[in-house]
Amino acid sequence: MTRPTLLFIHGFPLDHTIWQPQVSAFAPAHPVVAPDLRGFGEDDRVVPDTMTMDMYATDLKELLDARGVDSVIPVGLSMGGYVAMAFAALWPERVHALVLVNTRAGADDADAVKARLEMARSAEERGMALIARGMVPRLLADRTLQEHPELGRELERTIARRSPAAVAAAARGMAQRPDRTPWLRTFPQPVLVITGDQDKIMPLATSQAMAEAAPHGRLVVLPDAGHLSNLEQPEAFNAELRALIAG
Ligand code: MLT
């Protein structure tokens, strides 16, 4: 039997480079795909006004089909987690296990939807520099920011380079996403939920809720990690992923 491919799905508004510590640890011994979502990173496809999570998931399915990849373990961080759940809901037969990283299953409330639409407008009207500056301190734990200031600077440069149209389309798409909790309750495969104890964007309760909802859910809280736990604590993160693959 061929081993399921690790499908790494980045968060908003980042790109595949956030998975560098995982790609270098797992490939080439394990099959790995770490794409850019439409409009992000090196993907320069034109984006519509709104990119729903199902649309990103459909892009990923087409990519996997083109590469002849059947069974996958989606590893999705934050928005990547929303896309991973959309993929697993659409094509459950292709999902061997699911890894939900610093993310949530719930939908946005009215305030969150309003903030998304404001961000979309701000990106389109004022560009990405302001958004990049405001976002970086929330992505990383304070300790990471102090000990690895170069990481914060690199993330700010990455976000500032993003296409405003892609960012706006993703923000509008996230605002429309459904509550995946009822679906998660029915998902029969292992679900590994990983978060950081210093995540300023996703409260711990959102991860606890996902691990409890999934019939085969397990929660791992990494110490000294913020919203990008795979980058901030790569060794501990990779150890959990390795255990999931081995199990
Ligand atoms: C992300 O990191 O992808 C975002 O924080 C997700 C979100 O804004 O809900």
mmCIF file of C-alpha atoms and ligand atoms in Angstrom:
data_model
loop_
_atom_site.group_PDB
_atom_site.id
_atom_site.type_symbol
_atom_site.label_atom_id
_atom_site.label_comp_id
_atom_site.label_asym_id
_atom_site.label_seq_id
_atom_site.Cartn_x
_atom_site.Cartn_y
_atom_site.Cartn_z
ATOM 1 C CA MET A 1 0.000 0.000 0.000
ATOM 2 C CA THR A 2 1.357 3.474 -0.828
ATOM 3 C CA ARG A 3 1.758 5.754 2.137
ATOM 4 C CA PRO A 4 -0.583 8.723 2.390
ATOM 5 C CA THR A 5 0.965 11.986 1.247
ATOM 6 C CA LEU A 6 1.387 14.769 3.778
ATOM 7 C CA LEU A 7 -0.534 17.713 2.310
ATOM 8 C CA PHE A 8 0.623 20.895 4.062
ATOM 9 C CA ILE A 9 -1.838 23.804 3.733
ATOM 10 C CA HIS A 10 -0.611 27.230 4.812
ATOM 11 C CA GLY A 11 -2.482 29.905 6.752
ATOM 12 C CA PHE A 12 -3.625 33.422 5.843
ATOM 13 C CA PRO A 13 -2.000 35.433 4.281
ATOM 14 C CA LEU A 14 1.159 33.318 4.146
ATOM 15 C CA ASP A 15 2.488 30.718 1.712
ATOM 16 C CA HIS A 16 4.112 27.292 1.516
ATOM 17 C CA THR A 17 7.403 28.550 3.000
ATOM 18 C CA ILE A 18 5.946 28.350 6.535
ATOM 19 C CA TRP A 19 6.233 24.560 6.201
ATOM 20 C CA GLN A 20 9.972 24.570 5.544
ATOM 21 C CA PRO A 21 10.831 22.844 8.900
ATOM 22 C CA GLN A 22 8.338 20.086 8.114
ATOM 23 C CA VAL A 23 9.177 19.666 4.416
ATOM 24 C CA SER A 24 12.886 19.358 5.169
ATOM 25 C CA ALA A 25 12.215 16.871 7.991
ATOM 26 C CA PHE A 26 9.731 14.603 6.169
ATOM 27 C CA ALA A 27 10.680 14.734 2.478
ATOM 28 C CA PRO A 28 12.108 12.780 0.715
ATOM 29 C CA ALA A 29 11.562 9.839 3.116
ATOM 30 C CA HIS A 30 7.831 10.550 3.104
ATOM 31 C CA PRO A 31 5.659 11.821 0.225
ATOM 32 C CA VAL A 32 4.964 15.523 0.789
ATOM 33 C CA VAL A 33 3.031 18.230 -1.088
ATOM 34 C CA ALA A 34 3.181 21.819 0.181
ATOM 35 C CA PRO A 35 1.437 24.067 -2.349
ATOM 36 C CA ASP A 36 0.602 27.752 -2.382
ATOM 37 C CA LEU A 37 -3.122 28.420 -2.274
ATOM 38 C CA ARG A 38 -4.509 30.359 -5.221
ATOM 39 C CA GLY A 39 -3.053 33.889 -5.375
ATOM 40 C CA PHE A 40 -0.541 33.320 -2.541
ATOM 41 C CA GLY A 41 3.219 32.853 -2.683
ATOM 42 C CA GLU A 42 4.305 31.770 -6.150
ATOM 43 C CA ASP A 43 0.768 31.060 -7.330
ATOM 44 C CA ASP A 44 -0.178 33.918 -9.641
ATOM 45 C CA ARG A 45 -3.535 32.651 -10.839
ATOM 46 C CA VAL A 46 -6.221 35.317 -11.077
ATOM 47 C CA VAL A 47 -8.577 35.180 -8.098
ATOM 48 C CA PRO A 48 -12.306 35.878 -8.162
ATOM 49 C CA ASP A 49 -13.848 38.388 -5.771
ATOM 50 C CA THR A 50 -14.383 35.646 -3.155
ATOM 51 C CA MET A 51 -12.436 32.387 -2.662
ATOM 52 C CA THR A 52 -14.470 30.019 -0.515
ATOM 53 C CA MET A 53 -12.762 27.252 1.446
ATOM 54 C CA ASP A 54 -14.414 24.734 -0.923
ATOM 55 C CA MET A 55 -12.798 26.514 -3.891
ATOM 56 C CA TYR A 56 -9.317 26.237 -2.351
ATOM 57 C CA ALA A 57 -10.045 22.586 -1.521
ATOM 58 C CA THR A 58 -11.107 21.949 -5.124
ATOM 59 C CA ASP A 59 -7.839 23.513 -6.356
ATOM 60 C CA LEU A 60 -5.961 21.109 -4.074
ATOM 61 C CA LYS A 61 -7.912 18.106 -5.336
ATOM 62 C CA GLU A 62 -7.063 19.060 -8.921
ATOM 63 C CA LEU A 63 -3.388 19.402 -7.984
ATOM 64 C CA LEU A 64 -3.380 15.984 -6.288
ATOM 65 C CA ASP A 65 -5.182 14.389 -9.234
ATOM 66 C CA ALA A 66 -2.629 15.887 -11.627
ATOM 67 C CA ARG A 67 0.201 14.426 -9.523
ATOM 68 C CA GLY A 68 -1.491 11.033 -9.188
ATOM 69 C CA VAL A 69 -1.827 11.386 -5.399
ATOM 70 C CA ASP A 70 -4.758 9.522 -3.907
ATOM 71 C CA SER A 71 -4.593 9.226 -0.116
ATOM 72 C CA VAL A 72 -3.519 12.242 1.954
ATOM 73 C CA ILE A 73 -3.032 13.498 5.493
ATOM 74 C CA PRO A 74 -3.999 17.184 5.217
ATOM 75 C CA VAL A 75 -2.057 19.299 7.720
ATOM 76 C CA GLY A 76 -3.762 22.687 7.749
ATOM 77 C CA LEU A 77 -2.742 25.719 9.778
ATOM 78 C CA SER A 78 -5.471 28.220 10.660
ATOM 79 C CA MET A 79 -7.071 29.125 7.294
ATOM 80 C CA GLY A 80 -5.292 26.030 6.017
ATOM 81 C CA GLY A 81 -7.250 24.115 8.655
ATOM 82 C CA TYR A 82 -10.522 25.524 7.290
ATOM 83 C CA VAL A 83 -9.431 24.330 3.838
ATOM 84 C CA ALA A 84 -8.337 20.932 5.206
ATOM 85 C CA MET A 85 -11.780 20.409 6.769
ATOM 86 C CA ALA A 86 -13.477 21.490 3.520
ATOM 87 C CA PHE A 87 -11.316 18.961 1.630
ATOM 88 C CA ALA A 88 -12.087 16.158 4.095
ATOM 89 C CA ALA A 89 -15.812 16.935 3.995
ATOM 90 C CA LEU A 90 -15.823 16.844 0.177
ATOM 91 C CA TRP A 91 -13.526 13.830 -0.325
ATOM 92 C CA PRO A 92 -13.470 11.834 2.931
ATOM 93 C CA GLU A 93 -12.399 8.673 1.116
ATOM 94 C CA ARG A 94 -9.061 10.314 0.273
ATOM 95 C CA VAL A 95 -8.259 11.407 3.823
ATOM 96 C CA HIS A 96 -6.264 8.966 5.945
ATOM 97 C CA ALA A 97 -6.043 11.315 8.955
ATOM 98 C CA LEU A 98 -6.424 15.036 9.566
ATOM 99 C CA VAL A 99 -4.087 17.453 11.349
ATOM 100 C CA LEU A 100 -5.690 20.723 12.461
ATOM 101 C CA VAL A 101 -3.109 23.273 13.521
ATOM 102 C CA ASN A 102 -3.923 26.518 15.381
ATOM 103 C CA THR A 103 -7.362 26.597 13.848
ATOM 104 C CA ARG A 104 -11.061 26.324 14.679
ATOM 105 C CA ALA A 105 -14.119 24.459 13.415
ATOM 106 C CA GLY A 106 -16.660 27.195 14.179
ATOM 107 C CA ALA A 107 -17.960 29.824 11.754
ATOM 108 C CA ASP A 108 -17.431 33.593 12.131
ATOM 109 C CA ASP A 109 -19.854 35.606 14.228
ATOM 110 C CA ALA A 110 -21.239 38.936 12.970
ATOM 111 C CA ASP A 111 -18.321 40.976 14.383
ATOM 112 C CA ALA A 112 -15.749 38.676 12.796
ATOM 113 C CA VAL A 113 -17.520 38.875 9.426
ATOM 114 C CA LYS A 114 -17.484 42.681 9.664
ATOM 115 C CA ALA A 115 -13.756 42.676 10.474
ATOM 116 C CA ARG A 116 -13.052 40.366 7.498
ATOM 117 C CA LEU A 117 -14.898 42.647 5.092
ATOM 118 C CA GLU A 118 -13.045 45.658 6.485
ATOM 119 C CA MET A 119 -9.729 43.896 6.015
ATOM 120 C CA ALA A 120 -10.660 43.014 2.426
ATOM 121 C CA ARG A 121 -11.459 46.663 1.738
ATOM 122 C CA SER A 122 -8.299 47.870 3.465
ATOM 123 C CA ALA A 123 -6.121 45.484 1.413
ATOM 124 C CA GLU A 124 -7.700 46.628 -1.841
ATOM 125 C CA GLU A 125 -7.695 50.344 -1.047
ATOM 126 C CA ARG A 126 -4.504 50.786 0.987
ATOM 127 C CA GLY A 127 -2.317 47.816 0.117
ATOM 128 C CA MET A 128 -0.626 45.272 2.362
ATOM 129 C CA ALA A 129 2.088 47.182 4.270
ATOM 130 C CA LEU A 130 -0.213 48.334 7.066
ATOM 131 C CA ILE A 131 -1.839 44.928 7.433
ATOM 132 C CA ALA A 132 1.570 43.223 7.534
ATOM 133 C CA ARG A 133 2.815 45.504 10.320
ATOM 134 C CA GLY A 134 -0.292 44.963 12.443
ATOM 135 C CA MET A 135 -0.447 41.218 11.923
ATOM 136 C CA VAL A 136 3.051 39.980 12.778
ATOM 137 C CA PRO A 137 2.964 40.631 16.558
ATOM 138 C CA ARG A 138 -0.221 38.525 16.719
ATOM 139 C CA LEU A 139 1.209 35.613 14.739
ATOM 140 C CA LEU A 140 4.124 34.814 17.046
ATOM 141 C CA ALA A 141 4.481 34.270 20.788
ATOM 142 C CA ASP A 142 6.202 37.205 22.563
ATOM 143 C CA ARG A 143 9.141 34.976 23.366
ATOM 144 C CA THR A 144 9.549 34.003 19.697
ATOM 145 C CA LEU A 145 9.419 37.686 18.730
ATOM 146 C CA GLN A 146 12.161 38.469 21.256
ATOM 147 C CA GLU A 147 14.392 35.479 20.559
ATOM 148 C CA HIS A 148 13.912 35.352 16.779
ATOM 149 C CA PRO A 149 13.248 38.918 15.599
ATOM 150 C CA GLU A 150 14.428 37.870 12.118
ATOM 151 C CA LEU A 151 11.396 35.557 11.887
ATOM 152 C CA GLY A 152 9.047 38.481 12.563
ATOM 153 C CA ARG A 153 10.827 40.630 9.963
ATOM 154 C CA GLU A 154 10.673 37.853 7.348
ATOM 155 C CA LEU A 155 6.953 37.302 7.974
ATOM 156 C CA GLU A 156 6.269 41.032 7.666
ATOM 157 C CA ARG A 157 8.084 41.111 4.305
ATOM 158 C CA THR A 158 6.167 38.038 3.131
ATOM 159 C CA ILE A 159 2.776 39.493 4.054
ATOM 160 C CA ALA A 160 3.597 42.931 2.622
ATOM 161 C CA ARG A 161 4.333 41.276 -0.757
ATOM 162 C CA ARG A 162 0.944 39.555 -0.895
ATOM 163 C CA SER A 163 -1.495 40.349 -3.688
ATOM 164 C CA PRO A 164 -4.253 42.565 -2.198
ATOM 165 C CA ALA A 165 -6.787 40.845 -4.488
ATOM 166 C CA ALA A 166 -5.826 37.388 -3.149
ATOM 167 C CA VAL A 167 -5.975 38.600 0.452
ATOM 168 C CA ALA A 168 -9.371 40.243 -0.055
ATOM 169 C CA ALA A 169 -10.775 37.132 -1.780
ATOM 170 C CA ALA A 170 -9.574 34.896 1.067
ATOM 171 C CA ALA A 171 -10.959 37.237 3.745
ATOM 172 C CA ARG A 172 -14.386 37.245 2.053
ATOM 173 C CA GLY A 173 -14.223 33.463 1.656
ATOM 174 C CA MET A 174 -13.382 32.893 5.333
ATOM 175 C CA ALA A 175 -16.336 35.099 6.299
ATOM 176 C CA GLN A 176 -18.649 32.691 4.444
ATOM 177 C CA ARG A 177 -17.308 29.432 5.832
ATOM 178 C CA PRO A 178 -19.734 27.108 7.616
ATOM 179 C CA ASP A 179 -19.533 25.698 11.120
ATOM 180 C CA ARG A 180 -17.712 22.374 10.630
ATOM 181 C CA THR A 181 -18.386 21.089 14.149
ATOM 182 C CA PRO A 182 -21.385 18.867 13.205
ATOM 183 C CA TRP A 183 -19.322 17.376 10.362
ATOM 184 C CA LEU A 184 -16.293 16.849 12.631
ATOM 185 C CA ARG A 185 -18.495 14.803 14.996
ATOM 186 C CA THR A 186 -19.050 12.312 12.174
ATOM 187 C CA PHE A 187 -15.510 12.143 10.788
ATOM 188 C CA PRO A 188 -14.248 8.585 11.375
ATOM 189 C CA GLN A 189 -10.487 9.038 10.900
ATOM 190 C CA PRO A 190 -7.856 10.183 13.444
ATOM 191 C CA VAL A 191 -7.807 13.942 14.012
ATOM 192 C CA LEU A 192 -4.684 15.411 15.585
ATOM 193 C CA VAL A 193 -5.292 18.927 16.894
ATOM 194 C CA ILE A 194 -2.122 20.935 17.559
ATOM 195 C CA THR A 195 -1.940 24.434 18.973
ATOM 196 C CA GLY A 196 0.412 26.708 20.879
ATOM 197 C CA ASP A 197 -0.155 27.773 24.468
ATOM 198 C CA GLN A 198 0.570 31.389 23.438
ATOM 199 C CA ASP A 199 -1.709 31.638 20.391
ATOM 200 C CA LYS A 200 -3.135 35.187 20.373
ATOM 201 C CA ILE A 201 -5.542 34.475 17.482
ATOM 202 C CA MET A 202 -7.085 31.080 18.327
ATOM 203 C CA PRO A 203 -8.055 30.647 21.988
ATOM 204 C CA LEU A 204 -7.210 27.223 23.447
ATOM 205 C CA ALA A 205 -10.944 26.476 23.769
ATOM 206 C CA THR A 206 -11.296 26.305 19.961
ATOM 207 C CA SER A 207 -8.717 23.499 19.824
ATOM 208 C CA GLN A 208 -10.220 21.700 22.804
ATOM 209 C CA ALA A 209 -13.633 21.850 21.125
ATOM 210 C CA MET A 210 -12.318 20.271 17.910
ATOM 211 C CA ALA A 211 -10.484 17.482 19.738
ATOM 212 C CA GLU A 212 -13.620 16.725 21.751
ATOM 213 C CA ALA A 213 -15.938 16.823 18.724
ATOM 214 C CA ALA A 214 -13.890 14.407 16.603
ATOM 215 C CA PRO A 215 -14.595 10.765 17.587
ATOM 216 C CA HIS A 216 -10.865 10.016 17.245
ATOM 217 C CA GLY A 217 -9.531 13.431 18.218
ATOM 218 C CA ARG A 218 -6.382 14.139 20.193
ATOM 219 C CA LEU A 219 -5.167 17.524 21.443
ATOM 220 C CA VAL A 220 -1.534 18.580 21.711
ATOM 221 C CA VAL A 221 -0.701 21.994 23.210
ATOM 222 C CA LEU A 222 2.879 23.012 22.455
ATOM 223 C CA PRO A 223 4.527 25.204 25.102
ATOM 224 C CA ASP A 224 6.137 28.499 24.074
ATOM 225 C CA ALA A 225 4.373 28.539 20.734
ATOM 226 C CA GLY A 226 2.002 31.108 19.280
ATOM 227 C CA HIS A 227 -0.148 30.976 16.154
ATOM 228 C CA LEU A 228 2.600 29.459 13.986
ATOM 229 C CA SER A 229 3.361 26.514 16.259
ATOM 230 C CA ASN A 230 4.991 24.474 13.478
ATOM 231 C CA LEU A 231 7.566 27.243 12.935
ATOM 232 C CA GLU A 232 8.001 28.212 16.571
ATOM 233 C CA GLN A 233 8.449 24.683 17.970
ATOM 234 C CA PRO A 234 9.361 22.618 14.895
ATOM 235 C CA GLU A 235 10.949 19.683 16.706
ATOM 236 C CA ALA A 236 8.030 19.081 19.068
ATOM 237 C CA PHE A 237 5.608 19.613 16.172
ATOM 238 C CA ASN A 238 7.427 17.146 13.923
ATOM 239 C CA ALA A 239 7.565 14.554 16.711
ATOM 240 C CA GLU A 240 3.747 14.637 16.955
ATOM 241 C CA LEU A 241 3.399 14.306 13.207
ATOM 242 C CA ARG A 242 5.868 11.423 13.139
ATOM 243 C CA ALA A 243 3.891 9.621 15.888
ATOM 244 C CA LEU A 244 0.659 10.095 13.927
ATOM 245 C CA ILE A 245 2.199 8.644 10.764
ATOM 246 C CA ALA A 246 3.714 5.713 12.678
ATOM 247 C CA GLY A 247 0.433 5.009 14.468
HETATM 248 C C1 MLT B 1 -4.805 32.362 9.618
HETATM 249 O O1 MLT B 1 -3.750 32.376 10.259
HETATM 250 O O2 MLT B 1 -4.956 31.666 8.605
HETATM 251 C C2 MLT B 1 -5.908 33.289 10.061
HETATM 252 O O3 MLT B 1 -5.633 33.770 11.342
HETATM 253 C C3 MLT B 1 -7.226 32.618 10.009
HETATM 254 C C4 MLT B 1 -8.336 33.544 10.384
HETATM 255 O O4 MLT B 1 -8.181 34.767 10.256
HETATM 256 O O5 MLT B 1 -9.396 33.054 10.787
#
